[in-house]
Short mmCIF file of C-alpha atoms in Angstrom, two decimals:
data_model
loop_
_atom_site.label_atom_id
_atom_site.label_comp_id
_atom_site.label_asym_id
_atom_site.label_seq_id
_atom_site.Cartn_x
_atom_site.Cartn_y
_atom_site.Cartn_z
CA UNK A 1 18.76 12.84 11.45
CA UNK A 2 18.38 15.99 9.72
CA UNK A 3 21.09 17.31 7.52
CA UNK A 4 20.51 20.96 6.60
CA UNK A 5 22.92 23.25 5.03
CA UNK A 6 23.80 26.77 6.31
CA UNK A 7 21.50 29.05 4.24
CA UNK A 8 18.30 27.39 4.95
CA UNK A 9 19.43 26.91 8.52
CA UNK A 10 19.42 30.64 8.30
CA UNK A 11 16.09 31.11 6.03
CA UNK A 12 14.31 29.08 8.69
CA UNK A 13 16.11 31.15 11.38
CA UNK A 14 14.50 34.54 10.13
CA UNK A 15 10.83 32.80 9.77
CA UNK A 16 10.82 31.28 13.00
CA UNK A 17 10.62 32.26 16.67
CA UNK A 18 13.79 33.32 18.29
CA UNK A 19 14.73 31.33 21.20
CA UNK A 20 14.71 28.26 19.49
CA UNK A 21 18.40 27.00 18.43
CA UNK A 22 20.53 29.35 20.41
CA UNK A 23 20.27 28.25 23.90
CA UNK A 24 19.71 24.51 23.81
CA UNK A 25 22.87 22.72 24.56
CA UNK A 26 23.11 19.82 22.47
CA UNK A 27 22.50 16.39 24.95
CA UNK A 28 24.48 13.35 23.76
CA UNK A 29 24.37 13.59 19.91
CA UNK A 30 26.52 13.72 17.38
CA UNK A 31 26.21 14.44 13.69
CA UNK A 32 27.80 13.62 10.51
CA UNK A 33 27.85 16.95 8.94
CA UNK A 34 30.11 19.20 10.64
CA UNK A 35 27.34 22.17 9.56
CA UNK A 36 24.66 21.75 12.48
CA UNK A 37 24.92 20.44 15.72
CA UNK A 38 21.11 19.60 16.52
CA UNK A 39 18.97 16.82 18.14
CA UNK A 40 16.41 15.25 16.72
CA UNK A 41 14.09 17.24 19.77
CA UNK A 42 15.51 20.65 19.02
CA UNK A 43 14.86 20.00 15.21
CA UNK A 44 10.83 18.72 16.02
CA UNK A 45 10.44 21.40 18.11
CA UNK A 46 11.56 24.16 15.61
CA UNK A 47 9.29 22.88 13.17
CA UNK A 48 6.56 22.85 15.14
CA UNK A 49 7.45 26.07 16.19
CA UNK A 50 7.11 27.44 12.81
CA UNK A 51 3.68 25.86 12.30
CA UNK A 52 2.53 27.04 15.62
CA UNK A 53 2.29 30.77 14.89
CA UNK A 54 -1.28 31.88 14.94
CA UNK A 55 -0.48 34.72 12.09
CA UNK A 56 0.68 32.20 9.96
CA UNK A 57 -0.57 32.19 5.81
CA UNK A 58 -0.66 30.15 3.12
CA UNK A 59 2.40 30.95 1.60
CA UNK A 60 4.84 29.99 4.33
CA UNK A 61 2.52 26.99 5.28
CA UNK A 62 3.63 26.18 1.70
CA UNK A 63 7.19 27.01 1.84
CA UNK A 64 7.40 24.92 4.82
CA UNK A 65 5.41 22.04 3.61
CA UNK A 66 8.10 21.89 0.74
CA UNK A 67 11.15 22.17 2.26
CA UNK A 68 10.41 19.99 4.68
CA UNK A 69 9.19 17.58 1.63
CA UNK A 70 12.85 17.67 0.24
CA UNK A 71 14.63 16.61 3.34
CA UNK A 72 15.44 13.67 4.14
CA UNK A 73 12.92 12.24 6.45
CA UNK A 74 9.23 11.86 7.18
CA UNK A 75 8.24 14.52 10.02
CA UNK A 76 7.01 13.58 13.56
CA UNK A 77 3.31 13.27 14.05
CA UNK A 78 3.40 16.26 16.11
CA UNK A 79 4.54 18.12 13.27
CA UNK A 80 1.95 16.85 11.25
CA UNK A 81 -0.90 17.75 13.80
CA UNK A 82 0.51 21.28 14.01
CA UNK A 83 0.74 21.75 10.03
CA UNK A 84 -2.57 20.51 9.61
CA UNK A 85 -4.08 23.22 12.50
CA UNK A 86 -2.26 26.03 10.57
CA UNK A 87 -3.64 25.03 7.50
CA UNK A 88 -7.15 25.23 9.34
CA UNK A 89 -6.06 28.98 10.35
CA UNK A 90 -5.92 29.61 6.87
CA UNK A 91 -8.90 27.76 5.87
CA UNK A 92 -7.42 25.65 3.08
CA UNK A 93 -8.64 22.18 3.69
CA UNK A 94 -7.16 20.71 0.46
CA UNK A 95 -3.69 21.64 1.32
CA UNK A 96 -4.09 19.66 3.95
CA UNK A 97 -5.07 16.65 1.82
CA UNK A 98 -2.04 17.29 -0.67
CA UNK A 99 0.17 17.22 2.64
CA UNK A 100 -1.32 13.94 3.64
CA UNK A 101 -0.74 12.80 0.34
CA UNK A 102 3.07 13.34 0.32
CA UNK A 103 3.41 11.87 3.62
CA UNK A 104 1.72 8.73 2.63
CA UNK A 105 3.88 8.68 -0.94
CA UNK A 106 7.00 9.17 1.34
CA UNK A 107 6.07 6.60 3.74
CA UNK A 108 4.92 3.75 1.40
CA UNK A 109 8.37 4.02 -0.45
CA UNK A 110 9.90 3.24 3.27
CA UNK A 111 7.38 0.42 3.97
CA UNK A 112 4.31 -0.18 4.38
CA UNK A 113 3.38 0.27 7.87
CA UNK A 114 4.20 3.45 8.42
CA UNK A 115 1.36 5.11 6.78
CA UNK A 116 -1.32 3.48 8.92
CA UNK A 117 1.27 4.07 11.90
CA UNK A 118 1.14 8.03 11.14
CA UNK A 119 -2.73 7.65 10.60
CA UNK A 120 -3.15 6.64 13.40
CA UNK A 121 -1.33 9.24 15.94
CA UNK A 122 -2.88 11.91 14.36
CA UNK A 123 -6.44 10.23 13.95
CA UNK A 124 -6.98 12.88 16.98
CA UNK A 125 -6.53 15.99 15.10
CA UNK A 126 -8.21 14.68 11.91
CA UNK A 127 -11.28 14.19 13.66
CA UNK A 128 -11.06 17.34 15.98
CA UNK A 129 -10.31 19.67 13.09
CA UNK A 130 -12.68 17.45 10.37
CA UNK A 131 -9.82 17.16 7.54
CA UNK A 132 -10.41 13.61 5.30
CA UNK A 133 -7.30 11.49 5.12
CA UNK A 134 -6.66 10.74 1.23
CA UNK A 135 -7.85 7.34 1.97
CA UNK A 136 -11.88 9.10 3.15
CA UNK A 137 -11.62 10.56 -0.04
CA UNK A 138 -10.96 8.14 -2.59
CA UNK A 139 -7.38 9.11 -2.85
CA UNK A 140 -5.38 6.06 -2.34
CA UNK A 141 -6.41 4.90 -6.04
CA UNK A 142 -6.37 7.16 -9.23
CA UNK A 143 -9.84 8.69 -9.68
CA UNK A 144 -9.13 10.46 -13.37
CA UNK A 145 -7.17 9.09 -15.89
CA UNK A 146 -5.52 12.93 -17.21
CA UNK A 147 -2.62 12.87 -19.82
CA UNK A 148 0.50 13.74 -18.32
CA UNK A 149 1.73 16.59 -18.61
CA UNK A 150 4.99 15.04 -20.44
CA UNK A 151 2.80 13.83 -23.45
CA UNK A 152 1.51 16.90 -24.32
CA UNK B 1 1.09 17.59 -31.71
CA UNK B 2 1.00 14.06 -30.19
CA UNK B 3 3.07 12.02 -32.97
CA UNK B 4 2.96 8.46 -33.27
CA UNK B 5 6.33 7.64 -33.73
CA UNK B 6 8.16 10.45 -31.19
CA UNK B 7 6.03 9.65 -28.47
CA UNK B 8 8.33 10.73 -25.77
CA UNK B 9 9.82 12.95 -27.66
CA UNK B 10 8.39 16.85 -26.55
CA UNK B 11 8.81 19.13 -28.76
CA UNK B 12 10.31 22.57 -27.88
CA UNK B 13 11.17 24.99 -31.11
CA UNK B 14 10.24 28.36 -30.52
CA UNK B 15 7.11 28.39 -32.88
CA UNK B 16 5.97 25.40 -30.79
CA UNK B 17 6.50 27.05 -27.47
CA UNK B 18 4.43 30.19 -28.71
CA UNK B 19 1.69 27.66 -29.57
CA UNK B 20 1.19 26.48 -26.11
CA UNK B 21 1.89 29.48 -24.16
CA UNK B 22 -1.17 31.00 -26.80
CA UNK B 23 -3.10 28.02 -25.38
CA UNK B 24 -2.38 28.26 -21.96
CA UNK B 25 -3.93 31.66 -22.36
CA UNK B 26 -6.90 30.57 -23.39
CA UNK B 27 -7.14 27.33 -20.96
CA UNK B 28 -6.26 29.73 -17.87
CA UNK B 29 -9.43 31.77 -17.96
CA UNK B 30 -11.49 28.69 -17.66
CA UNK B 31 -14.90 30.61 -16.90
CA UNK B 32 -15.81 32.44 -19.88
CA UNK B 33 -18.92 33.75 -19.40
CA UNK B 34 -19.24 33.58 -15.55
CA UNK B 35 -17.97 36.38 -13.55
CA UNK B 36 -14.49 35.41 -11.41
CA UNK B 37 -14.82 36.00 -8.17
CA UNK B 38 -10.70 36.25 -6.31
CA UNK B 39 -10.15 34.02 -2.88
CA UNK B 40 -7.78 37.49 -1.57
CA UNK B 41 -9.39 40.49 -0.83
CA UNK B 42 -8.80 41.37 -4.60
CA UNK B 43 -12.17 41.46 -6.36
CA UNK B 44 -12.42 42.05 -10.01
CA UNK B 45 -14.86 44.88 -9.97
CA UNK B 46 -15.30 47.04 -12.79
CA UNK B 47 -17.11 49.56 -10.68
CA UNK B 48 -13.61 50.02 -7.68
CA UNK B 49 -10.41 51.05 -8.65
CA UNK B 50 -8.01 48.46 -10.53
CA UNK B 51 -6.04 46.25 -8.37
CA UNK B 52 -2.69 47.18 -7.27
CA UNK B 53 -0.50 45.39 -10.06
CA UNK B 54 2.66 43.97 -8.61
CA UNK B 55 5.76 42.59 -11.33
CA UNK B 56 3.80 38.85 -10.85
CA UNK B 57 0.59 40.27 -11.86
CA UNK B 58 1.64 42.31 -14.59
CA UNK B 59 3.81 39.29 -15.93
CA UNK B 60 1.81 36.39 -15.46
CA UNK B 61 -2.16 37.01 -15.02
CA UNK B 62 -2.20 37.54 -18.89
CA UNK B 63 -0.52 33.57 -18.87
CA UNK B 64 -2.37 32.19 -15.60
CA UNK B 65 -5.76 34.14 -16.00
CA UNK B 66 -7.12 34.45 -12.81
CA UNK B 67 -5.80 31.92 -10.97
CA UNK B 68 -4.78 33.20 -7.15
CA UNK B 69 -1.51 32.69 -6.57
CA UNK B 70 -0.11 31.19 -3.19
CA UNK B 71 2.99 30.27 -2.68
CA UNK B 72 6.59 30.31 -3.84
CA UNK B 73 6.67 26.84 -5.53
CA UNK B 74 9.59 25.44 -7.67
CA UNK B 75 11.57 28.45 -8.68
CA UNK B 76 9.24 31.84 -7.57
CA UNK B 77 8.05 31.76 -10.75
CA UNK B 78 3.99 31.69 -10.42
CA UNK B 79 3.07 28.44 -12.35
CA UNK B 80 1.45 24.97 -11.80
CA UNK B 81 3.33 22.08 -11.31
CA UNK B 82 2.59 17.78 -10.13
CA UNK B 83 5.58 17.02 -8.39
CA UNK B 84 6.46 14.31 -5.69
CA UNK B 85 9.41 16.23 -4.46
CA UNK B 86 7.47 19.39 -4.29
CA UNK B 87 3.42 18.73 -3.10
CA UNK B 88 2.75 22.42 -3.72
CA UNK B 89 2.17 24.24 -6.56
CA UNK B 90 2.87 28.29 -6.77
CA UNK B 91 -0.75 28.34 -8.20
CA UNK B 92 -4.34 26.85 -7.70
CA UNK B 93 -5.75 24.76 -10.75
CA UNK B 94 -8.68 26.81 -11.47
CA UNK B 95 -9.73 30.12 -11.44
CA UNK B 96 -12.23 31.54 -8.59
CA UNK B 97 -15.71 30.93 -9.99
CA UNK B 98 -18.93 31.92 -7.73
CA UNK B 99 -19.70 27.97 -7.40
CA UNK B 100 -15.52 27.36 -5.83
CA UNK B 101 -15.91 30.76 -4.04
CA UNK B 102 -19.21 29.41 -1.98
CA UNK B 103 -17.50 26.11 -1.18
CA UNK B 104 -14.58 28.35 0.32
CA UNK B 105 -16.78 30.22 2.43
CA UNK B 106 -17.82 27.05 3.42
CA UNK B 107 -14.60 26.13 4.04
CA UNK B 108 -14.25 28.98 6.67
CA UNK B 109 -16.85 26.86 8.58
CA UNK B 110 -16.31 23.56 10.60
CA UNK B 111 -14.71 21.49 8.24
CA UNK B 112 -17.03 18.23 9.49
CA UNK B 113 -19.56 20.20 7.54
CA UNK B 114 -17.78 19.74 4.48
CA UNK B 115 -19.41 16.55 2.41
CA UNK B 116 -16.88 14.21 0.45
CA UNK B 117 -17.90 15.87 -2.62
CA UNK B 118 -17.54 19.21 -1.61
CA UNK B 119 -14.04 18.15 -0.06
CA UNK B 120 -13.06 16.52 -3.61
CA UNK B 121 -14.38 19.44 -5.80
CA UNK B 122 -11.88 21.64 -3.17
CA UNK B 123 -8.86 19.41 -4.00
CA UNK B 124 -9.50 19.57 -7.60
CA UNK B 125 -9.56 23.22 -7.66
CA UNK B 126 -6.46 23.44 -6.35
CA UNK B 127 -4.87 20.64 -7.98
CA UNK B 128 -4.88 18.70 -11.04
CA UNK B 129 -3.78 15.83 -9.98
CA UNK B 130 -3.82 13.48 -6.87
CA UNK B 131 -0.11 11.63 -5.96
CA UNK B 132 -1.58 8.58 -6.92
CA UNK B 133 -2.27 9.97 -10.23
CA UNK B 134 0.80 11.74 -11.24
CA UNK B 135 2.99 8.70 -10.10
CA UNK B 136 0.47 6.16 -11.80
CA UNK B 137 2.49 3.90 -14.08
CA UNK B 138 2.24 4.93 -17.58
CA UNK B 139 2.95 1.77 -19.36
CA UNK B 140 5.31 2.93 -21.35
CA UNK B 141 7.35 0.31 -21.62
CA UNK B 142 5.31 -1.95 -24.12
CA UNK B 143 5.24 1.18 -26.47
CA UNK B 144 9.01 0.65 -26.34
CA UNK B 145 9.89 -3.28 -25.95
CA UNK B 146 7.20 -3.30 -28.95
CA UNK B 147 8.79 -0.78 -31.33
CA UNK B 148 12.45 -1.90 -30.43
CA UNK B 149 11.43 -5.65 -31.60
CA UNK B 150 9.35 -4.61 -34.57
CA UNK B 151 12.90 -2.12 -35.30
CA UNK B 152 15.42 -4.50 -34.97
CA UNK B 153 12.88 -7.39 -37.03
CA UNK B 154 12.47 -4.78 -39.97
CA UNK B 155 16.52 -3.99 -39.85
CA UNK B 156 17.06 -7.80 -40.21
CA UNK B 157 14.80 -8.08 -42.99
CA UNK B 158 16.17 -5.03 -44.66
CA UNK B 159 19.42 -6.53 -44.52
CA UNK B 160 18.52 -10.04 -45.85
CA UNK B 161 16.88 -8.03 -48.75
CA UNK B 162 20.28 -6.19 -49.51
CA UNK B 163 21.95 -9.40 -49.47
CA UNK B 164 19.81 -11.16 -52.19
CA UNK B 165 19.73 -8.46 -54.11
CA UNK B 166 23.64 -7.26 -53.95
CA UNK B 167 24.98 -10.63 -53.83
CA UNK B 168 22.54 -12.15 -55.86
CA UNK B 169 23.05 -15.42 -54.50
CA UNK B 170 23.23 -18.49 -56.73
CA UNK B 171 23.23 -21.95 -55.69
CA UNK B 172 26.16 -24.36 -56.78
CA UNK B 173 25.84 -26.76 -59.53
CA UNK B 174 26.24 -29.31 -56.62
CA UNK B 175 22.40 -28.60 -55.59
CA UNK B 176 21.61 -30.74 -59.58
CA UNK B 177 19.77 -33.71 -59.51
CA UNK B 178 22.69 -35.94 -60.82
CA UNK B 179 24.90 -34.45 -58.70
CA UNK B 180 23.23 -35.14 -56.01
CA UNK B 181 22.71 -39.04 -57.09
CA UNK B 182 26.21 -39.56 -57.42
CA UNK B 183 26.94 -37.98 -53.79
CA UNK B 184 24.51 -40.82 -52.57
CA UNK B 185 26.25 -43.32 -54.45
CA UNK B 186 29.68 -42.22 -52.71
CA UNK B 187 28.41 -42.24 -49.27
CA UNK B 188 27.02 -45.89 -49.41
CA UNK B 189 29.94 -46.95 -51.50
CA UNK B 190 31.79 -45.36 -48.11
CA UNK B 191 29.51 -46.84 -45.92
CA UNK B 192 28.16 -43.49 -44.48
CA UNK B 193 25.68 -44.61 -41.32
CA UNK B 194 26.99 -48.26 -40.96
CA UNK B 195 24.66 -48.92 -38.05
CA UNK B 196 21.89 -47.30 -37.72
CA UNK B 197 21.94 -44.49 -40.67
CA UNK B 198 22.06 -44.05 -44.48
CA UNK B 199 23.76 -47.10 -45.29
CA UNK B 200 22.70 -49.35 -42.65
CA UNK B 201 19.37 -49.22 -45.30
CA UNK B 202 21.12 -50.46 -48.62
CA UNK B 203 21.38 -53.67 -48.99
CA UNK B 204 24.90 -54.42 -50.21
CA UNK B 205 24.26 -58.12 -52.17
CA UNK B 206 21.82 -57.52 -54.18
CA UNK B 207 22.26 -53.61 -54.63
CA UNK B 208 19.16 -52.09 -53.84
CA UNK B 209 17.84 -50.60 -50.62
CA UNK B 210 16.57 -52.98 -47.91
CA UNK B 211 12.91 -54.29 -48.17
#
């Protein structure tokens, strides 16, 4: 499921915990891409990895939130739940919202049951931590009416 | 410089570009007269020591004012964007007043404490736009089916114009009255419309059209 090239393969490799990639034996699986040989488990589990360090900041919450944005897929709820406690380490509650947002974007232009699907497996950790799905806040509709920034 | 003809058309000369990077300037430091207060441990204090000025700082607090930066965004380069691909931004939206910086200490708290309001005036501090407003349709399509009709009518026109006026188009001396009398008088003599047309009208004994 996930295709990712060499270099951020290694980018990720130097961010995140060790142990991770180089002793799992790869169960069953086969890729297209001759580059990396992963499950979809190993992959979840890196990722959550890298959201699961307590010393974590802003800026690689960040960097994570948008490579993981580019690639081709929408992340596990599990990943999800453990972005959204990192971004409670750092005490940013609208990056939260912004990550909810692209999720939801991402989803709807799959279908559209897979945003209330994602609500509601990590309905636990919004309520535990407090963060407001886009929805609680008004979000699913345009509030302002800016110019964009194209016509300007 | 929003013209009403170029509408999609942005405009990038140099002059133009110094314009807006002069009004960025002055739309970055969005508290004038209110002191900033930083979200980092960097606190503009006139009475400490300057902050430590790294090649971001030096470069691009005179263009971003002083808006925190944190993260890498698009391309490293410390500067607010509304993308899908990329949710975000290097930079916050606004600059650190004292009312943001008591909402963030707030934030440090239980989150449930947080009211919607206080949540939304959060989001737009960091952001200027939600996803659903950035990807809003912009209806720019009727700007364009409109002008390409009203184009392509006015071409049409212009070129009916050049024709009478180039050509200067006469009628033949066919289009005359007697002319014209003496076609008629061919196509009954030729009994034109037999049945149920021209000549099935003229009465052919007595020479005049049918009562």
């Amino acid at each position: 499921m996930a295709l990712l090239f060499r270099s951020t393969l290694i980018q990720l490799l130097t961010k995140t915990t060790r142990p991770m990639l180089m002793t799992m034996a790869s169960t069953g699986r086969r890729n297209m891409s001759s580059h990396s040989k992963e499950t979809d488990e190993e992959f979840d589990q890196r990722w959550k990895a890298y959201f699961e360090r307590p010393n974590i900041d802003g800026w690689d919450i960040r960097q994570g939130i948008n490579h993981m944005n580019r690639l081709d897929l929408i992340p596990e709820p599990e990943i999800i739940s453990a972005c959204l406690q990192a971004c409670r380490r750092v005490n940013d509650h609208s990056l939260a919202v912004r990550y909810l947002e692209a999720i939801r974007y991402k989803s709807n232009a799959v279908s559209k049951e897979v945003w209330p699907w994602i609500l509601q497996e990590i309905r636990p950790t919004l309520n535990q931590l407090g963060v407001s799905a886009p929805e609680d806040l008004g979000y699913d509709k345009p509030e302002l009416a800016l110019k964009s920034v194209d016509d300007m | 410089m929003s013209s009403f003809l170029l509408r999609q058309v942005k405009l990038t000369q140099p002059q133009f570009a110094l314009m807006l990077q002069y009004q960025c300037r002055v739309e970055a430091s969005t508290s004038s007269s209110a002191s900033i207060v930083q979200h980092t441990p960097v606190v503009l204090d006139n009475t400490k020591p300057p902050p430590p000025l790294d090649a971001d700082r030096m470069r691009m607090h005179p263009r971003i004012g002083n808006r925190e930066i944190v993260g890498y965004g698009l391309k490293g380069k410390p500067e607010y964007f509304d993308l899908v691909m990329f949710p975000c931004p290097s930079i916050r939206w606004e600059a650190d007043i004292p009312a943001i910086a008591e909402l963030r200490k707030k934030e440090k708290g239980d989150w449930k404490q947080l009211s919607v309001e206080d949540k939304k005036k959060l989001y737009r501090a960091s952001f200027r736009q939600t996803f659903e407003e950035f990807t809003a349709p912009s209806g720019v399509w009727k700007w364009t089916m409109g002008w390409t009709l009203i184009s392509l009518a006015g071409l049409i026109m212009a070129y009916d114009a050049w024709r009478r006026v180039a050509y200067n188009i006469e009628r033949p001396d066919s289009f005359s009255d007697e002319k014209l009398k003496k076609q008629l008088q061919y196509h009954i003599a030729a009994r034109q419309g037999p049945m149920t047309g021209l000549s099935s009208k003229w009465d052919y004994e007595t020479g005049t059209w049918k009562k």
